[in-house]
Short mmCIF file of C-alpha atoms in Angstrom, two decimals:
data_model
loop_
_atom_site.label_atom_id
_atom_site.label_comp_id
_atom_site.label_asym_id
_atom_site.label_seq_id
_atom_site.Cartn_x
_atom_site.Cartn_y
_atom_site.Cartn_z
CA UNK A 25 -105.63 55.12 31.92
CA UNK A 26 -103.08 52.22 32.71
CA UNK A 27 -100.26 52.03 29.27
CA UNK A 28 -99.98 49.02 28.52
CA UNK A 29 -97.01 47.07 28.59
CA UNK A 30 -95.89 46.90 24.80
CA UNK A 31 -96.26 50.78 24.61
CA UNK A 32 -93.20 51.03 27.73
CA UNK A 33 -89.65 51.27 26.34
CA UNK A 34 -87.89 48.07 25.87
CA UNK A 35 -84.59 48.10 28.04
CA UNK A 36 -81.32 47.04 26.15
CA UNK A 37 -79.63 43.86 26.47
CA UNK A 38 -77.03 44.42 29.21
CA UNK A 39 -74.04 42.57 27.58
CA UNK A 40 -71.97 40.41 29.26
CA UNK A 41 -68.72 41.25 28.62
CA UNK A 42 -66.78 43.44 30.74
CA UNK A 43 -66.54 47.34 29.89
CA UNK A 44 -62.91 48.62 29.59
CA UNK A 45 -61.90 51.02 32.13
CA UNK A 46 -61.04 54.61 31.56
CA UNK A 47 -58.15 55.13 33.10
CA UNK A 48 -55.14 53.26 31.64
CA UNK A 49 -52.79 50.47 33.35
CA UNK A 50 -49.80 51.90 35.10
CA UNK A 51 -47.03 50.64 33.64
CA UNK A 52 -43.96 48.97 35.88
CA UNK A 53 -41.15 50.26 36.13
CA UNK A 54 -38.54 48.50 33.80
CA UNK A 55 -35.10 48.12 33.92
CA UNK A 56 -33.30 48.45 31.29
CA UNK A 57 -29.78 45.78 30.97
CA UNK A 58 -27.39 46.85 27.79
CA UNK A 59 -24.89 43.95 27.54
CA UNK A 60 -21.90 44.29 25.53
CA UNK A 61 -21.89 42.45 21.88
CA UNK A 62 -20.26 38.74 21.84
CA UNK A 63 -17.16 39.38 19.77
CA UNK A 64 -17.32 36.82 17.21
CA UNK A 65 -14.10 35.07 15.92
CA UNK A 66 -13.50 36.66 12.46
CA UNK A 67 -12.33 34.46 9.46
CA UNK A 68 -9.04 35.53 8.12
CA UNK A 69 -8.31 34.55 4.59
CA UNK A 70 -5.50 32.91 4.56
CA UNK A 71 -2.52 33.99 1.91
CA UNK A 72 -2.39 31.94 -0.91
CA UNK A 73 1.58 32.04 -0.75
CA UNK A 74 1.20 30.42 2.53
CA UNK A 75 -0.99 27.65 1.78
CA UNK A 76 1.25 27.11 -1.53
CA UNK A 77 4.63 27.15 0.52
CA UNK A 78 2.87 24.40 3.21
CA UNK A 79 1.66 22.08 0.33
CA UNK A 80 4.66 22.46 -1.10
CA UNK A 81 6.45 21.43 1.89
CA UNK A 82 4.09 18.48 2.42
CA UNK A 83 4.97 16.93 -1.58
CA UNK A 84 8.29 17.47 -0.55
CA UNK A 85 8.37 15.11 2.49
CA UNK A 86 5.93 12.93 0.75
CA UNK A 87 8.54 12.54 -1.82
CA UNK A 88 11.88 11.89 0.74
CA UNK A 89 9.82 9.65 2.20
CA UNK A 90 9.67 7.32 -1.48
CA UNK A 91 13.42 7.74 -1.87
CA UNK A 92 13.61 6.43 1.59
CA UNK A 93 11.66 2.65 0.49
CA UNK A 94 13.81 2.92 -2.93
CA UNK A 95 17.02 3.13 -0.96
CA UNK A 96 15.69 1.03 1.47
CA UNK A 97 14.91 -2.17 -1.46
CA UNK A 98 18.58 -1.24 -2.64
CA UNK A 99 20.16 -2.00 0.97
CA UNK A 100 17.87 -5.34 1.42
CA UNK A 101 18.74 -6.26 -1.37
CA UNK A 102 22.48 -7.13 -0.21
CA UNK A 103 21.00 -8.79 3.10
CA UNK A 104 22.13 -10.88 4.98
CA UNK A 105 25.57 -9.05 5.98
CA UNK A 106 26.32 -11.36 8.68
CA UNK A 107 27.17 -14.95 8.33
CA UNK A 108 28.56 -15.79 10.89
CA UNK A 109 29.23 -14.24 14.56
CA UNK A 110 32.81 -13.45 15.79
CA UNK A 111 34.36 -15.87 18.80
CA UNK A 112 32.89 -15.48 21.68
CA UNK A 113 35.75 -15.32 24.07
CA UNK A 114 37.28 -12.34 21.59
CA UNK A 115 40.58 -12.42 23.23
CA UNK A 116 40.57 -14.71 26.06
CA UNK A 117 41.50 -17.50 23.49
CA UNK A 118 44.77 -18.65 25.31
CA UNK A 119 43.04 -19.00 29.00
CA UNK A 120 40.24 -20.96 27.23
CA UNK A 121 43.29 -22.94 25.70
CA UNK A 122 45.17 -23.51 28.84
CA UNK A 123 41.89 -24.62 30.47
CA UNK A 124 41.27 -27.01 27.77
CA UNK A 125 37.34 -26.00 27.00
CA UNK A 126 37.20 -24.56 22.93
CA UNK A 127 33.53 -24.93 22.79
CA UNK A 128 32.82 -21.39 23.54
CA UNK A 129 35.67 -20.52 20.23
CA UNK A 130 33.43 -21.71 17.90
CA UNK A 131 31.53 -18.85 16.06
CA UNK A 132 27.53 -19.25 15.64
CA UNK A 133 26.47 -19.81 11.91
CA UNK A 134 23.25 -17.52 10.73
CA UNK A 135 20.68 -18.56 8.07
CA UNK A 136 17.08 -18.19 7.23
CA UNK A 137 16.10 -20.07 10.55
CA UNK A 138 18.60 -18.18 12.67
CA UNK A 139 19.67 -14.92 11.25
CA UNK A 140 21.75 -12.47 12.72
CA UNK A 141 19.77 -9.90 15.52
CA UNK A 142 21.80 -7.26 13.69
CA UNK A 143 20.25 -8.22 10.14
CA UNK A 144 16.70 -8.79 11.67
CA UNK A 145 16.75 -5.54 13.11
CA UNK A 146 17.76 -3.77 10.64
CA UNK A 147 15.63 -5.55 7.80
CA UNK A 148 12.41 -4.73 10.69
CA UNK A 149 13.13 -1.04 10.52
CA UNK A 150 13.97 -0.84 6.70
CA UNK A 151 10.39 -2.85 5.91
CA UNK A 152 7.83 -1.17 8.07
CA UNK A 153 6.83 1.90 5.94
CA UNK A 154 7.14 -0.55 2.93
CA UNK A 155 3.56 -1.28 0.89
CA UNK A 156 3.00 -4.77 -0.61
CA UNK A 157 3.45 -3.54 -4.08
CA UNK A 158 7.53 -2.05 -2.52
CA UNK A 159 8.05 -5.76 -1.05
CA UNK A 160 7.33 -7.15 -4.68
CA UNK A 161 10.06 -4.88 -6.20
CA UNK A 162 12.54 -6.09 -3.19
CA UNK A 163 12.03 -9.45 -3.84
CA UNK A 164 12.50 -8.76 -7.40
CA UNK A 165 15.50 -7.34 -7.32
CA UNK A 166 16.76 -10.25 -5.19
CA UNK A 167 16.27 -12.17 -7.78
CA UNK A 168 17.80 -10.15 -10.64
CA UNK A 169 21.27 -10.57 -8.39
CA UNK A 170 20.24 -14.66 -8.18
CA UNK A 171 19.62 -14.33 -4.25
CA UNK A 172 16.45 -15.91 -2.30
CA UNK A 173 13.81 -13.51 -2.19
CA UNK A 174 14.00 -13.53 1.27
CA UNK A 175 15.98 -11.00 2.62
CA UNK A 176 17.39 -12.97 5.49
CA UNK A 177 18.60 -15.74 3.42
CA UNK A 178 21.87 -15.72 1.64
CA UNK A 179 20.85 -18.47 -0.43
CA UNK A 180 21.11 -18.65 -4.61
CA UNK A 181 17.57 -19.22 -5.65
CA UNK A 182 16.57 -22.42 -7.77
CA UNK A 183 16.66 -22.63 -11.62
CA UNK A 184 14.72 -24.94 -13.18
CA UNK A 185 14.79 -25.71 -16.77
CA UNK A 186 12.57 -23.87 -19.50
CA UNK A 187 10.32 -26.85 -19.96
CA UNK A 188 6.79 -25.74 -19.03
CA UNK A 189 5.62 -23.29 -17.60
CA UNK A 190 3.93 -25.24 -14.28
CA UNK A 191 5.49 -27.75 -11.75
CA UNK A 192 4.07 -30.55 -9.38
CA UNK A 193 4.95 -29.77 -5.92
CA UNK A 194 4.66 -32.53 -3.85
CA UNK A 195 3.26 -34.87 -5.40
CA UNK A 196 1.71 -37.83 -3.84
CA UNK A 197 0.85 -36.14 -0.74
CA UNK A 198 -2.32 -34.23 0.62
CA UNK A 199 -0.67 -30.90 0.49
CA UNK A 200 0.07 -31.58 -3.90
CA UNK A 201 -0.54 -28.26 -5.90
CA UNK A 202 0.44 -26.98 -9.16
CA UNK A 203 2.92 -24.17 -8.84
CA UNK A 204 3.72 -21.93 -11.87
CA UNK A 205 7.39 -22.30 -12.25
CA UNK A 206 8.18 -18.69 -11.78
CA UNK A 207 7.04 -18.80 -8.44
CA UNK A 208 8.85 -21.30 -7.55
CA UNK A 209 12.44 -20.00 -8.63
CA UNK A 210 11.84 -16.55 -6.57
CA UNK A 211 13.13 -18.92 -3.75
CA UNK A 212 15.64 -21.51 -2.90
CA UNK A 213 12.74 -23.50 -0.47
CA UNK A 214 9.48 -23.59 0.44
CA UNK A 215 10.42 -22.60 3.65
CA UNK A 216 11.89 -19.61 2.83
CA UNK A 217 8.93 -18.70 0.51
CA UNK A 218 6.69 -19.03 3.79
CA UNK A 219 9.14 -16.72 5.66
CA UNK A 220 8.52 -14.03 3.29
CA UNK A 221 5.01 -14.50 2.71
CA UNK A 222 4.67 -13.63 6.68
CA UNK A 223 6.34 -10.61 6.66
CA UNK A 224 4.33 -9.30 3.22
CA UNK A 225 1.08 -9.74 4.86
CA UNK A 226 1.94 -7.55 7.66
CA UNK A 227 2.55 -4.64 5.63
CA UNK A 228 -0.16 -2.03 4.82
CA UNK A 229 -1.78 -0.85 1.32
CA UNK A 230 -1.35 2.53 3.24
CA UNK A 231 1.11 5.21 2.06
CA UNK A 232 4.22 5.69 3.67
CA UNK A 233 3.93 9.07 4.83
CA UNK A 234 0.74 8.37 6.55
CA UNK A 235 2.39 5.38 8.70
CA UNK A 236 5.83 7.04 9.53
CA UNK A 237 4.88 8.85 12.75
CA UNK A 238 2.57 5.57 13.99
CA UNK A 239 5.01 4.09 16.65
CA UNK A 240 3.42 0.89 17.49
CA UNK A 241 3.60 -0.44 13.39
CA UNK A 242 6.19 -3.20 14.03
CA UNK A 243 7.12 -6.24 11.57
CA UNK A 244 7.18 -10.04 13.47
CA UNK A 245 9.23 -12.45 11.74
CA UNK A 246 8.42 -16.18 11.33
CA UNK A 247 11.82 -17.35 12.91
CA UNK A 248 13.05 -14.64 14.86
CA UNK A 249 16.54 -14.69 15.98
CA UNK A 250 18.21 -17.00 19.03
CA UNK A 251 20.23 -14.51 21.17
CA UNK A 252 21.05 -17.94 23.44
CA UNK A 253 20.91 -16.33 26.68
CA UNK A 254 16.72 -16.73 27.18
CA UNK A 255 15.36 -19.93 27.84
CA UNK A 256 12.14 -20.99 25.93
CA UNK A 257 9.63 -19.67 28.75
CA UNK A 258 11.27 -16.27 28.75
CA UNK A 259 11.20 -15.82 25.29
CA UNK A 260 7.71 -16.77 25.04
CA UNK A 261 7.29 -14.40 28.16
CA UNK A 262 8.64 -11.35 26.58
CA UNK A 263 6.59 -11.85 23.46
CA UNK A 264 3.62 -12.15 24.72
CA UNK A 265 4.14 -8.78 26.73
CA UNK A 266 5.30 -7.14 23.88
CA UNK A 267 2.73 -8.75 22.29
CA UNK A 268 0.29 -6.95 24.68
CA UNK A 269 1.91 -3.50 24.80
CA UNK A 270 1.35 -3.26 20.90
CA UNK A 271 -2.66 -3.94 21.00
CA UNK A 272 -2.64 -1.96 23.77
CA UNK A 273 -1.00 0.93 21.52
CA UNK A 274 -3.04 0.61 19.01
CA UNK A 275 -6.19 0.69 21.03
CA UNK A 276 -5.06 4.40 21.97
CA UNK A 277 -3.85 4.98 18.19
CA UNK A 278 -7.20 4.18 17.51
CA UNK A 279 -9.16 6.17 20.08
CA UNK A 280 -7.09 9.49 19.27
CA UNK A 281 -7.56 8.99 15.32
CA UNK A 282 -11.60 8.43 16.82
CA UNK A 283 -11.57 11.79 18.88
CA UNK A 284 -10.10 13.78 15.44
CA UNK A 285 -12.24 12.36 13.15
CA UNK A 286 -15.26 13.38 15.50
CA UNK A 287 -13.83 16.97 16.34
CA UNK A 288 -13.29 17.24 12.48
CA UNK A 289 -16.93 16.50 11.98
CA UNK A 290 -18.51 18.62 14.95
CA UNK A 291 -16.86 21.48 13.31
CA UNK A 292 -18.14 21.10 10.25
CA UNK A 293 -21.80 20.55 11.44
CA UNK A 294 -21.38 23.96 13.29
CA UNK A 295 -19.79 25.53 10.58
CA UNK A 296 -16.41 26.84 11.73
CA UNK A 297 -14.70 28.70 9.24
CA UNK A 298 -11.37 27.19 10.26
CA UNK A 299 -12.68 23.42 9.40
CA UNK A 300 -14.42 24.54 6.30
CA UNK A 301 -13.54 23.00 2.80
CA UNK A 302 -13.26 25.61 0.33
CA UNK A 303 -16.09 26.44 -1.76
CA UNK A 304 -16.09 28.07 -4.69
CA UNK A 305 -19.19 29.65 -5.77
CA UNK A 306 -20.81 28.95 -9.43
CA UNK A 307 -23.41 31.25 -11.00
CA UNK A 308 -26.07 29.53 -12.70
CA UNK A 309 -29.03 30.43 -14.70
CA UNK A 310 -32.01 28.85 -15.74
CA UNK A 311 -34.08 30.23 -18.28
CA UNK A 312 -37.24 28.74 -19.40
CA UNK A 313 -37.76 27.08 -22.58
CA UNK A 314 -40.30 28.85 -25.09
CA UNK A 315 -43.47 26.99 -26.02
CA UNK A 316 -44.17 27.73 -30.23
CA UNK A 317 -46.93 25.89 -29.92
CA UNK A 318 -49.74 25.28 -28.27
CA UNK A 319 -50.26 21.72 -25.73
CA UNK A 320 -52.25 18.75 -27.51
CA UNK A 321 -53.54 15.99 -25.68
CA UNK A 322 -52.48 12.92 -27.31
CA UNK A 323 -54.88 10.97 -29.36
CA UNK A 324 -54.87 7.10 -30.08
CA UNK A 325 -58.22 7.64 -32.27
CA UNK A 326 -56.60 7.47 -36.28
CA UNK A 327 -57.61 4.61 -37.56
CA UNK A 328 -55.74 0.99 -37.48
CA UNK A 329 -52.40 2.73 -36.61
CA UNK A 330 -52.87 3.50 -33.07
CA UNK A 331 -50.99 0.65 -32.13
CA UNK A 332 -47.54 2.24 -33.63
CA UNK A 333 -48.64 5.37 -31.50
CA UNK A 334 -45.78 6.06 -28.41
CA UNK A 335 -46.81 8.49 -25.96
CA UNK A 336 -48.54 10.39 -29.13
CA UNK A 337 -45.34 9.64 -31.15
CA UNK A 338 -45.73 7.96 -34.55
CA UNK A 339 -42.85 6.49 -36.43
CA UNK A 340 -41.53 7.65 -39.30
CA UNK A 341 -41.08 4.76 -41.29
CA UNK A 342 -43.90 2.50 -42.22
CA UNK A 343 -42.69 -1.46 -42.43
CA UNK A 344 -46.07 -2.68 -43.64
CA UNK A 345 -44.71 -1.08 -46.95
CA UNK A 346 -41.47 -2.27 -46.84
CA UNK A 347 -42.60 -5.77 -45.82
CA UNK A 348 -45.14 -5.69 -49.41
CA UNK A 349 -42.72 -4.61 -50.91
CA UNK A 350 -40.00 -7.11 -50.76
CA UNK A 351 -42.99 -9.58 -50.56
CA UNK A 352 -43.71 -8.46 -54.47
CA UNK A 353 -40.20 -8.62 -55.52
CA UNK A 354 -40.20 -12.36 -54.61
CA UNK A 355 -43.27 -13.21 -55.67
CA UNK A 356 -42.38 -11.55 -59.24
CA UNK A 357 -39.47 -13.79 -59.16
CA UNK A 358 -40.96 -16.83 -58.28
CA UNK A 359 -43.49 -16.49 -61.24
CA UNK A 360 -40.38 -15.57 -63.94
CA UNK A 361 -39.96 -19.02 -64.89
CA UNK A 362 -37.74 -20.23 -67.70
CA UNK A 363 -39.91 -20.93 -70.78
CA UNK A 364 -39.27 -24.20 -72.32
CA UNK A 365 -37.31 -23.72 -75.84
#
């Protein structure tokens, strides 16, 4: 008799994944590199005697450099030393006699306009490390010795007298202004006043020992001095080149100051010990503040005083009472009238 064909076994689903195999993978051969540890650059400490002795060294300079500008406003103060130059000739006085030309014998009178190359030079090497606040003093003491403020004049400054305290500089013209009279008697002219005013706003707020190793810092003055041996177009020559040769320096003053700044910066991001500020580390605890009792939702529902409720905070003091109260008073007092006798 035939079986049928739900009596036959049922044959199990033949998966579909792939059976593992017995034997196990070779494995490659592997080599095996052992490289030597990068020696890192250890952070020394440095001694704290050391660090004192170079700061101390640093406020020392910082402070030579200060009596430097105070001696320096001493010496201007005395300016100008030259009035006059010496002959020209120097000796050669009798040929210059026997040939019958003295022109050359007369000596060269300096001023304001025309000071003496000496003095100018000088008074530009004295006045470059000074600040505005150091020109101020300068021109101050100038005054106290009853000089023009301006160091290349020789001048007595003007006095007026001690009526008012303003004065009316030229008046009736489109340049009139009102002067306090102070101002006016730090100088013996206008023009002088100008000539100082040029060199002040050349000078820097920053602090002398920061500028002193800066080559290209050079003071201009408004009339520089006439050494009469350039004609116009030379002198205008040479100034414009030296003119040039400063920017030029301080284009490269700038880029190196630039390149530090960015190197100081780098090392920071990276975290070099060297370029570190120092730290100084600062325990601190928190500790969690204990609940007594237990959170409340605030409530605006009691009654007609919800409106004095602020963020579930109610007042203290009530000033519906106080308000009644004085109310009451003057009502009582309004009613107390004076019975008629």
């Amino acid at each position: 008799m035939p079986s049928s064909p739900s009596s036959q076994p049922k044959k199990p689903p033949k998966g579909i994944l792939k059976k593992p195999s017995t034997t196990a993978p070779v494995p490659a051969p592997t080599t095996t590199i052992t490289s030597a540890p990068i020696p890192r650059p250890k952070s020394e400490k440095p001694d704290p005697r050391d660090v004192a002795i170079r700061r101390a060294n640093i406020i020392h300079q910082q402070y030579e450099l200060e009596d430097q500008v105070q001696d320096s406003i001493i010496e201007l103060s005395r300016f100008p030393l030259a009035s006059s130059s010496p002959d020209n000739n120097g000796g050669n006085n009798d040929d210059s006699n026997d040939n019958g030309s003295n022109n050359n014998n007369t000596p060269t009178t300096y001023d304001a306009a025309n000071p003496s190359p000496a003095d100018a030079s000088a008074f530009r090497s004295l006045v470059r490390l000074f600040q505005p606040g150091d020109y101020e003093d300068l021109i101050e003491e100038r005054n106290a010795r009853g000089l023009c403020g301006y160091v290349l004049c020789g001048r007595a400054r003007i006095k007026f007298g001690s009526n008012g305290g303003f004065k009316l500089v030229n008046y009736g013209r489109a340049d009139f202004n009102i002067v306090p009279r102070k101002e006016l008697e730090r100088w013996c002219s206008q023009q002088c006043a100008r000539r100082a005013m040029y060199v002040k706003v050349q000078l820097s707020e920053t602090a002398a020992w920061e500028r002193a190793g800066i080559p290209s810092i050079q003071i201009d003055l408004l009339d520089e001095p006439d050494s009469g041996t350039k004609t116009k177009e030379e002198a205008d020559e040479d100034d414009a080149t030296e003119r040039v040769r400063r920017e030029l320096q301080s284009i490269e003053l700038d880029k190196e100051r630039k390149a530090t700044r960015n190197a100081r910066d780098l090392a920071m991001e990276r975290g070099d010990a060297g370029d570190k500020q120092s730290t100084r580390s600062v325990e601190v605890t928190v500790t969690e503040k204990s609940v007594t009792k237990a959170v409340e939702e605030p409530s605006l529902s009691e009654g007609n005083d919800a409106h004095l409720m602020l963020d579930g905070y109610k007042p203290k003091f009530d000033t519906k009472s106080e308000t009644i109260s004085k109310g009451s008073n003057v009502a009582k007092v309004v009613d107390e009238k004076p019975s008629a006798q």
